């Protein structure tokens, strides 16, 4: 399409790269493992894949699950059912992906344990946790934090709001998961960037898509 005057905008390793640049924008320190993963994403994935004996293709989604809040301890999260009346246990995303990959429950769980305990992966989990504890204090909120209700909201870079607290089945409010809040921020970054591209290209802009 380049020969016809059309070009595709793409951000390699988009969510992690946006996350790294957000930390930098707010004046945060460099988190070594996040920096290394963003600068050498293919080398990083290939090294981990080779060490634990899997295809590198499976690791893109697994590394995304880290930033989206998957547990390093491989705990199965509890989520509300559709009616909001009770909690149900949901398979840990990392364990599920490895079981689907190899087709065997025992082997999948072994691979999942090797993955989260790999030095490079373990450090990435730790830096993601530490950086979020710092970053969430720099973000924009609306409402009263001390009043634990649905009116205290996190504002993403696109200006959209998401309640920080969610009402649970027992009627009480608790904080949304790290993954939910990070996803809200990163989706706002993506929307903001898309808006800039559309404004820049005007009538030349053809189609947004998400791979």
Coordinates of N, CA and C in Angstrom, one line a residue:
X1 N 0.8 -1.2 0.0 CA 0.0 0.0 0.0 C 0.9 1.3 0.0
X2 N 2.1 1.1 0.4 CA 3.0 2.3 0.4 C 3.2 2.9 -0.9
X3 N 3.2 2.1 -2.0 CA 3.3 2.5 -3.3 C 2.2 3.4 -3.8
X4 N 1.0 3.2 -3.1 CA -0.2 4.0 -3.5 C -0.4 5.2 -2.6
X5 N 0.6 5.4 -1.7 CA 0.6 6.6 -0.9 C -0.1 6.3 0.5
X6 N -0.3 5.1 0.8 CA -1.0 4.7 2.1 C 0.1 4.0 3.0
X7 N 0.0 4.3 4.2 CA 1.0 3.8 5.2 C 0.2 3.3 6.4
X8 N 0.8 2.4 7.1 CA 0.2 1.8 8.3 C 1.0 2.3 9.5
X9 N 0.4 2.9 10.5 CA 1.0 3.2 11.8 C 0.9 2.0 12.7
X10 N 2.0 1.7 13.3 CA 2.0 0.6 14.3 C 3.0 0.9 15.4
X11 N 2.6 0.5 16.6 CA 3.5 0.6 17.7 C 3.9 -0.8 18.2
X12 N 5.2 -1.1 18.0 CA 5.7 -2.4 18.4 C 5.5 -2.6 19.9
X13 N 5.0 -3.7 20.3 CA 4.8 -4.0 21.8 C 4.0 -2.9 22.5
X14 N 2.9 -2.6 21.9 CA 2.2 -1.3 22.1 C 1.9 -1.1 23.6
X15 N 1.3 -2.0 24.3 CA 0.8 -1.7 25.7 C 2.0 -1.5 26.6
X16 N 3.0 -2.4 26.5 CA 4.2 -2.2 27.3 C 4.9 -0.9 27.0
X17 N 5.0 -0.6 25.7 CA 5.7 0.7 25.3 C 5.0 1.9 25.8
X18 N 3.7 1.9 25.7 CA 2.9 3.0 26.3 C 3.0 3.1 27.8
X19 N 3.0 2.0 28.4 CA 3.2 2.0 29.9 C 4.6 2.6 30.3
X20 N 5.6 2.1 29.6 CA 7.0 2.6 29.9 C 7.0 4.1 29.7
X21 N 6.4 4.6 28.6 CA 6.5 6.1 28.3 C 5.6 6.9 29.2
X22 N 4.5 6.3 29.7 CA 3.7 7.0 30.7 C 4.6 7.2 32.0
X23 N 5.3 6.2 32.4 CA 6.1 6.4 33.6 C 7.2 7.5 33.4
X24 N 7.8 7.5 32.2 CA 8.8 8.5 31.9 C 8.1 9.9 31.9
X25 N 6.9 10.0 31.3 CA 6.3 11.3 31.1 C 6.0 11.9 32.5
X26 N 5.6 11.0 33.5 CA 5.3 11.5 34.8 C 6.5 11.7 35.7
X27 N 7.7 11.4 35.1 CA 8.9 11.7 35.8 C 9.4 10.5 36.7
X28 N 8.9 9.3 36.4 CA 9.3 8.1 37.2 C 10.7 7.6 36.8
X29 N 11.2 6.8 37.6 CA 12.5 6.2 37.4 C 12.5 5.1 36.3
X30 N 13.6 4.7 35.8 CA 13.7 3.6 34.8 C 13.5 2.3 35.6
X31 N 12.6 1.5 35.2 CA 12.5 0.1 35.7 C 13.2 -0.8 34.7
X32 N 14.3 -1.4 35.2 CA 15.2 -2.1 34.3 C 14.6 -3.1 33.4
X33 N 13.8 -4.0 34.0 CA 13.2 -5.1 33.3 C 12.2 -4.7 32.2
X34 N 11.4 -3.7 32.6 CA 10.4 -3.1 31.7 C 11.2 -2.4 30.5
X35 N 12.2 -1.7 30.8 CA 13.0 -1.0 29.8 C 13.7 -2.0 28.9
X36 N 14.2 -3.1 29.4 CA 14.9 -4.2 28.6 C 13.9 -4.9 27.7
X37 N 12.7 -5.2 28.3 CA 11.7 -5.9 27.5 C 11.2 -5.0 26.3
X38 N 11.0 -3.7 26.5 CA 10.6 -2.8 25.5 C 11.7 -2.6 24.4
X39 N 12.9 -2.5 24.8 CA 14.0 -2.2 23.9 C 14.4 -3.5 23.1
X40 N 14.2 -4.7 23.7 CA 14.7 -5.9 23.0 C 13.6 -7.0 23.1
X41 N 12.4 -6.6 22.7 CA 11.2 -7.5 22.9 C 11.4 -8.9 22.2
X42 N 11.9 -8.9 21.0 CA 12.1 -10.2 20.3 C 13.1 -11.1 21.0
X43 N 14.3 -10.5 21.3 CA 15.4 -11.2 22.0 C 14.9 -11.7 23.4
X44 N 14.1 -10.8 24.1 CA 13.6 -11.2 25.4 C 12.7 -12.4 25.3
X45 N 11.7 -12.3 24.4 CA 10.8 -13.5 24.3 C 11.5 -14.7 23.9
X46 N 12.4 -14.6 22.9 CA 13.1 -15.8 22.4 C 13.9 -16.5 23.5
X47 N 14.6 -15.7 24.3 CA 15.4 -16.2 25.4 C 14.6 -17.0 26.4
X48 N 13.4 -16.4 26.8 CA 12.5 -17.1 27.8 C 12.0 -18.3 27.1
X49 N 11.5 -18.2 25.9 CA 10.9 -19.4 25.2 C 11.9 -20.5 25.1
X50 N 13.2 -20.2 24.7 CA 14.2 -21.2 24.6 C 14.5 -21.9 25.9
X51 N 14.5 -21.1 27.0 CA 14.9 -21.6 28.3 C 13.8 -22.6 28.9
X52 N 12.6 -22.3 28.6 CA 11.5 -23.2 29.1 C 11.0 -24.2 28.1
X53 N 11.5 -24.0 26.8 CA 11.1 -25.0 25.8 C 9.8 -24.9 25.2
X54 N 9.4 -23.7 24.9 CA 8.1 -23.4 24.2 C 8.4 -22.5 22.9
X55 N 7.3 -22.4 22.1 CA 7.4 -21.5 21.0 C 7.3 -20.1 21.4
X56 N 8.1 -19.2 20.8 CA 8.0 -17.7 21.2 C 6.6 -17.2 20.9
X57 N 5.9 -17.8 20.0 CA 4.6 -17.2 19.6 C 3.6 -17.1 20.7
X58 N 3.7 -18.1 21.7 CA 2.8 -18.1 22.8 C 3.1 -16.9 23.8
X59 N 4.3 -16.4 23.8 CA 4.7 -15.5 24.8 C 4.2 -14.1 24.7
X60 N 3.8 -13.7 23.5 CA 3.3 -12.3 23.4 C 2.1 -12.1 24.3
X61 N 1.1 -13.0 24.2 CA -0.1 -12.9 25.0 C 0.3 -13.1 26.5
X62 N 1.2 -14.0 26.8 CA 1.6 -14.2 28.2 C 2.2 -13.0 28.8
X63 N 3.1 -12.3 28.1 CA 3.6 -11.1 28.6 C 2.6 -10.0 28.8
X64 N 1.6 -9.9 27.9 CA 0.5 -9.0 28.1 C -0.3 -9.3 29.3
X65 N -0.4 -10.6 29.7 CA -1.2 -10.9 30.9 C -0.5 -10.4 32.1
X66 N 0.8 -10.2 32.1 CA 1.5 -9.6 33.3 C 1.1 -8.2 33.5
X67 N 1.1 -7.4 32.5 CA 0.7 -6.0 32.6 C -0.8 -5.9 32.9
X68 N -1.6 -6.9 32.5 CA -3.0 -6.9 32.7 C -3.4 -7.5 34.1
X69 N -2.4 -7.8 34.9 CA -2.7 -8.1 36.3 C -2.7 -9.6 36.7
X70 N -2.2 -10.5 35.8 CA -2.2 -11.9 36.2 C -1.3 -12.1 37.4
X71 N -1.6 -13.1 38.2 CA -0.9 -13.3 39.4 C 0.4 -14.1 39.2
X72 N 1.5 -13.6 39.8 CA 2.8 -14.3 39.7 C 2.7 -15.6 40.5
X73 N 1.8 -15.7 41.5 CA 1.6 -16.9 42.2 C 0.6 -17.8 41.6
X74 N 0.2 -17.5 40.4 CA -0.7 -18.3 39.5 C -2.1 -18.6 40.3
X75 N -2.5 -17.6 41.1 CA -3.8 -17.8 41.7 C -4.9 -17.7 40.7
X76 N -6.0 -18.4 40.9 CA -7.2 -18.3 40.1 C -8.0 -17.2 40.6
X77 N -8.2 -16.1 39.8 CA -9.0 -15.0 40.3 C -10.5 -15.3 40.5
X78 N -11.1 -14.6 41.4 CA -12.6 -14.7 41.6 C -13.2 -13.5 41.0
X79 N -14.3 -13.7 40.1 CA -15.0 -12.6 39.5 C -16.5 -12.7 39.7
X80 N -17.2 -11.6 39.6 CA -18.6 -11.6 39.8 C -19.2 -12.3 38.5
X81 N -20.3 -13.1 38.8 CA -21.1 -13.6 37.6 C -21.8 -12.5 37.0
X82 N -22.5 -12.8 35.8 CA -23.1 -11.8 35.0 C -24.2 -11.0 35.8
X83 N -24.9 -11.7 36.7 CA -26.0 -11.1 37.4 C -25.5 -10.3 38.6
X84 N -24.2 -10.5 38.9 CA -23.6 -9.7 40.0 C -24.0 -10.2 41.4
X85 N -24.4 -11.5 41.5 CA -24.9 -12.0 42.7 C -23.9 -12.9 43.5
X86 N -22.9 -13.4 42.8 CA -21.9 -14.3 43.5 C -20.6 -14.3 42.7
X87 N -19.6 -14.7 43.4 CA -18.3 -14.8 42.8 C -18.1 -16.2 42.2
X88 N -17.4 -16.3 41.1 CA -17.1 -17.6 40.5 C -15.6 -17.5 40.2
X89 N -15.0 -18.7 40.3 CA -13.5 -18.8 40.1 C -13.2 -18.9 38.6
X90 N -12.3 -18.1 38.2 CA -11.9 -18.0 36.8 C -10.4 -18.5 36.7
X91 N -10.2 -19.3 35.6 CA -8.8 -19.9 35.4 C -7.8 -18.8 35.3
X92 N -6.7 -19.0 36.0 CA -5.5 -18.0 35.8 C -5.1 -18.0 34.3
X93 N -5.0 -16.8 33.7 CA -4.8 -16.7 32.3 C -3.5 -17.4 31.8
X94 N -2.4 -17.3 32.7 CA -1.1 -17.9 32.3 C -1.2 -19.4 32.3
X95 N -1.8 -20.0 33.3 CA -2.0 -21.4 33.4 C -2.9 -21.9 32.2
X96 N -4.0 -21.2 32.0 CA -4.9 -21.6 30.9 C -4.2 -21.6 29.5
X97 N -3.4 -20.6 29.3 CA -2.7 -20.5 28.0 C -1.7 -21.6 27.8
X98 N -1.0 -22.0 28.9 CA 0.0 -23.1 28.8 C -0.7 -24.4 28.6
X99 N -1.9 -24.6 29.3 CA -2.6 -25.9 29.2 C -3.2 -26.0 27.7
X100 N -3.7 -24.9 27.2 CA -4.2 -24.9 25.8 C -3.1 -25.2 24.8
X101 N -1.9 -24.6 25.2 CA -0.7 -24.8 24.3 C -0.3 -26.2 24.1
X102 N -0.2 -26.9 25.3 CA 0.4 -28.3 25.2 C -0.7 -29.3 25.3
X103 N -1.9 -29.0 25.6 CA -3.0 -29.9 25.6 C -3.0 -30.9 26.8
X104 N -2.2 -30.5 27.8 CA -2.2 -31.4 29.0 C -2.1 -30.6 30.3
X105 N -3.0 -30.9 31.2 CA -3.1 -30.1 32.4 C -1.9 -30.0 33.2
X106 N -1.3 -31.2 33.5 CA -0.1 -31.3 34.4 C 1.1 -30.6 33.7
X107 N 1.3 -30.8 32.4 CA 2.4 -30.2 31.7 C 2.2 -28.7 31.6
X108 N 1.0 -28.3 31.4 CA 0.7 -26.9 31.3 C 1.0 -26.1 32.6
X109 N 0.6 -26.8 33.7 CA 0.9 -26.1 35.0 C 2.4 -26.1 35.3
X110 N 3.1 -27.1 34.8 CA 4.6 -27.1 35.0 C 5.2 -26.0 34.2
X111 N 4.8 -25.8 33.0 CA 5.3 -24.8 32.1 C 5.0 -23.4 32.7
X112 N 3.8 -23.3 33.2 CA 3.4 -22.0 33.8 C 4.3 -21.6 35.0
X113 N 4.6 -22.6 35.8 CA 5.5 -22.4 36.9 C 6.9 -22.0 36.5
X114 N 7.4 -22.7 35.5 CA 8.7 -22.4 34.9 C 8.7 -21.0 34.4
X115 N 7.6 -20.6 33.7 CA 7.6 -19.2 33.1 C 7.6 -18.1 34.2
X116 N 6.8 -18.2 35.2 CA 6.7 -17.1 36.2 C 8.0 -17.1 37.1
X117 N 8.7 -18.3 37.2 CA 9.9 -18.3 38.0 C 11.1 -18.1 37.2
X118 N 11.0 -17.9 35.9 CA 12.2 -17.5 35.1 C 12.7 -16.2 35.6
X119 N 14.0 -16.0 35.8 CA 14.5 -14.8 36.3 C 14.0 -13.5 35.6
X120 N 14.1 -13.5 34.3 CA 13.7 -12.3 33.5 C 12.2 -12.0 33.7
X121 N 11.4 -13.1 33.7 CA 9.9 -12.9 33.8 C 9.6 -12.5 35.3
X122 N 10.2 -13.1 36.2 CA 10.0 -12.7 37.6 C 10.3 -11.3 37.9
X123 N 11.4 -10.8 37.3 CA 11.8 -9.4 37.5 C 10.8 -8.5 36.8
X124 N 10.2 -8.9 35.7 CA 9.2 -8.1 35.0 C 7.9 -8.0 35.9
X125 N 7.5 -9.1 36.5 CA 6.4 -9.1 37.4 C 6.6 -8.1 38.5
X126 N 7.8 -8.1 39.1 CA 8.1 -7.3 40.2 C 8.1 -5.8 39.8
X127 N 8.8 -5.5 38.7 CA 8.8 -4.1 38.3 C 7.5 -3.6 37.9
X128 N 6.6 -4.4 37.3 CA 5.3 -4.0 37.0 C 4.5 -3.6 38.2
X129 N 4.6 -4.5 39.3 CA 4.0 -4.2 40.5 C 4.5 -2.9 41.2
X130 N 5.8 -2.7 41.2 CA 6.4 -1.5 41.9 C 6.0 -0.3 41.1
X131 N 6.1 -0.4 39.8 CA 5.9 0.8 38.9 C 4.4 1.3 39.0
X132 N 3.5 0.3 39.1 CA 2.1 0.7 39.2 C 1.8 1.3 40.6
X133 N 2.4 0.9 41.6 CA 2.2 1.5 42.9 C 2.6 3.0 42.9
X134 N 3.7 3.3 42.1 CA 4.1 4.7 41.9 C 3.2 5.4 41.0
X135 N 2.9 4.8 39.8 CA 2.2 5.5 38.7 C 0.8 5.9 39.1
X136 N 0.1 5.0 39.8 CA -1.3 5.3 40.1 C -1.5 6.5 40.9
X137 N -0.4 6.9 41.6 CA -0.5 8.1 42.5 C -0.3 9.4 41.6
X138 N 0.2 9.2 40.4 CA 0.4 10.4 39.5 C -0.8 10.7 38.6
X139 N -1.7 9.8 38.5 CA -2.8 9.9 37.5 C -3.9 10.8 37.9
X140 N -4.8 11.1 37.0 CA -5.9 12.1 37.2 C -7.1 11.3 37.7
X141 N -7.7 11.9 38.8 CA -8.9 11.3 39.4 C -10.0 12.4 39.5
X142 N -11.2 11.9 39.6 CA -12.3 12.9 40.0 C -13.1 12.2 41.1
X143 N -13.6 13.1 42.0 CA -14.4 12.6 43.1 C -13.5 12.5 44.4
X144 N -14.2 12.0 45.4 CA -13.6 11.9 46.7 C -13.1 10.5 47.0
X145 N -11.8 10.4 47.1 CA -11.2 9.0 47.3 C -11.6 8.4 48.6
X146 N -11.8 9.2 49.6 CA -12.2 8.7 50.9 C -13.6 8.2 51.0
X147 N -14.4 8.6 50.1 CA -15.8 8.0 50.0 C -15.8 6.8 49.1
X148 N -15.8 5.7 49.6 CA -15.7 4.5 48.8 C -17.0 4.2 48.1
X149 N -17.2 4.8 46.9 CA -18.4 4.6 46.1 C -18.0 4.7 44.6
X150 N -19.0 4.5 43.8 CA -18.8 4.5 42.4 C -18.5 5.9 41.8
X151 N -18.5 6.9 42.6 CA -18.3 8.3 42.0 C -16.9 8.7 42.0
X152 N -16.0 7.9 42.6 CA -14.6 8.2 42.6 C -14.0 7.5 41.3
X153 N -13.5 8.4 40.4 CA -13.2 7.8 39.0 C -11.8 8.2 38.6
X154 N -11.2 7.2 37.8 CA -9.9 7.4 37.2 C -10.1 7.9 35.8
X155 N -9.5 9.0 35.4 CA -9.6 9.6 34.1 C -8.5 9.3 33.2
X156 N -8.7 8.7 32.1 CA -7.6 8.3 31.2 C -7.3 9.4 30.2
X157 N -6.2 9.3 29.5 CA -5.7 10.4 28.6 C -6.7 10.9 27.6
X158 N -7.7 10.1 27.3 CA -8.7 10.5 26.3 C -9.8 11.2 26.9
X159 N -9.8 11.3 28.3 CA -10.8 12.0 29.0 C -12.0 11.1 29.5
X160 N -11.9 9.8 29.2 CA -13.0 8.9 29.7 C -12.7 8.5 31.2
X161 N -13.8 8.3 31.9 CA -13.7 8.0 33.3 C -14.1 6.5 33.6
X162 N -13.5 6.0 34.6 CA -13.9 4.6 35.1 C -13.8 4.6 36.6
X163 N -14.9 4.1 37.2 CA -15.0 4.1 38.7 C -13.8 3.2 39.2
X164 N -13.2 3.8 40.2 CA -12.1 3.0 40.9 C -12.6 1.9 41.8
X165 N -13.7 2.2 42.4 CA -14.3 1.2 43.3 C -15.5 0.6 42.6
X166 N -15.7 -0.7 42.8 CA -16.8 -1.4 42.2 C -17.6 -2.1 43.3
X167 N -18.9 -2.0 43.2 CA -19.8 -2.6 44.2 C -19.8 -4.2 44.0
X168 N -19.6 -4.9 45.1 CA -19.5 -6.3 45.0 C -20.9 -6.9 45.4
X169 N -20.9 -8.3 45.3 CA -22.2 -9.0 45.5 C -22.7 -8.8 46.9
X170 N -21.9 -8.5 47.9 CA -22.3 -8.3 49.3 C -22.8 -6.8 49.5
X171 N -22.8 -6.0 48.5 CA -23.2 -4.6 48.6 C -22.1 -3.6 49.0
X172 N -20.9 -4.2 49.3 CA -19.8 -3.3 49.7 C -18.9 -3.0 48.5
X173 N -18.2 -1.9 48.6 CA -17.3 -1.5 47.5 C -15.9 -1.9 47.8
X174 N -15.2 -2.3 46.7 CA -13.7 -2.6 46.8 C -13.1 -2.0 45.5
X175 N -11.7 -1.9 45.6 CA -11.0 -1.4 44.5 C -10.9 -2.4 43.3
X176 N -11.1 -1.8 42.1 CA -11.0 -2.6 40.9 C -9.6 -3.2 40.8
X177 N -9.4 -4.3 40.0 CA -8.1 -4.9 39.9 C -7.1 -4.0 39.2
X178 N -5.9 -4.2 39.4 CA -4.8 -3.5 38.7 C -5.0 -3.6 37.2
X179 N -5.3 -4.8 36.7 CA -5.4 -5.0 35.3 C -6.5 -4.1 34.7
X180 N -7.6 -4.0 35.4 CA -8.8 -3.2 34.9 C -8.4 -1.7 34.8
X181 N -7.7 -1.2 35.8 CA -7.3 0.2 35.8 C -6.2 0.5 34.8
X182 N -5.2 -0.4 34.7 CA -4.1 -0.2 33.7 C -4.7 -0.2 32.3
X183 N -5.6 -1.2 32.1 CA -6.2 -1.3 30.7 C -7.0 0.0 30.4
X184 N -7.7 0.6 31.3 CA -8.4 1.8 31.1 C -7.4 2.9 30.7
X185 N -6.3 3.0 31.4 CA -5.3 4.1 31.1 C -4.7 3.8 29.7
X186 N -4.3 2.6 29.4 CA -3.6 2.3 28.1 C -4.6 2.4 26.9
X187 N -5.8 2.0 27.1 CA -6.8 2.2 26.1 C -7.1 3.7 25.8
X188 N -7.0 4.5 26.8 CA -7.1 6.0 26.6 C -5.9 6.5 25.8
X189 N -4.7 6.0 26.1 CA -3.5 6.4 25.3 C -3.7 6.0 23.9
X190 N -4.2 4.8 23.6 CA -4.4 4.4 22.2 C -5.4 5.3 21.5
X191 N -6.5 5.6 22.2 CA -7.5 6.4 21.6 C -7.0 7.8 21.3
X192 N -6.2 8.3 22.2 CA -5.6 9.7 22.0 C -4.7 9.7 20.8
X193 N -3.8 8.7 20.7 CA -2.9 8.6 19.6 C -3.6 8.5 18.3
X194 N -4.7 7.6 18.3 CA -5.5 7.5 17.1 C -6.1 8.8 16.6
X195 N -6.6 9.6 17.6 CA -7.1 10.9 17.3 C -6.1 11.8 16.7
X196 N -4.9 11.8 17.2 CA -3.8 12.6 16.6 C -3.5 12.2 15.2
X197 N -3.5 10.9 14.9 CA -3.2 10.4 13.5 C -4.3 10.8 12.6
X198 N -5.6 10.7 13.0 CA -6.7 11.1 12.2 C -6.7 12.6 11.9
X199 N -6.4 13.4 12.9 CA -6.3 14.8 12.7 C -5.2 15.2 11.7
X200 N -4.1 14.4 11.8 CA -2.9 14.7 11.0 C -3.2 14.3 9.5
X201 N -3.8 13.1 9.3 CA -3.9 12.6 8.0 C -5.2 13.1 7.3
X202 N -6.2 13.5 8.1 CA -7.5 14.0 7.6 C -8.1 13.0 6.6
X203 N -8.4 13.4 5.4 CA -9.0 12.6 4.4 C -8.2 11.4 4.0
X204 N -6.9 11.4 4.2 CA -6.1 10.3 3.9 C -6.2 9.1 4.8
X205 N -6.8 9.4 6.0 CA -7.0 8.3 6.9 C -8.1 7.3 6.4
X206 N -7.7 6.0 6.4 CA -8.7 5.1 5.8 C -9.4 4.3 6.9
X207 N -8.6 3.6 7.7 CA -9.3 2.6 8.6 C -8.5 2.4 9.9
X208 N -9.1 2.4 11.1 CA -8.4 2.0 12.3 C -8.6 0.5 12.4
X209 N -7.6 -0.2 13.0 CA -7.8 -1.6 13.3 C -6.9 -2.0 14.4
X210 N -7.3 -3.0 15.1 CA -6.6 -3.5 16.3 C -6.3 -5.0 16.1
X211 N -4.9 -5.3 16.1 CA -4.6 -6.7 15.9 C -4.5 -7.4 17.2

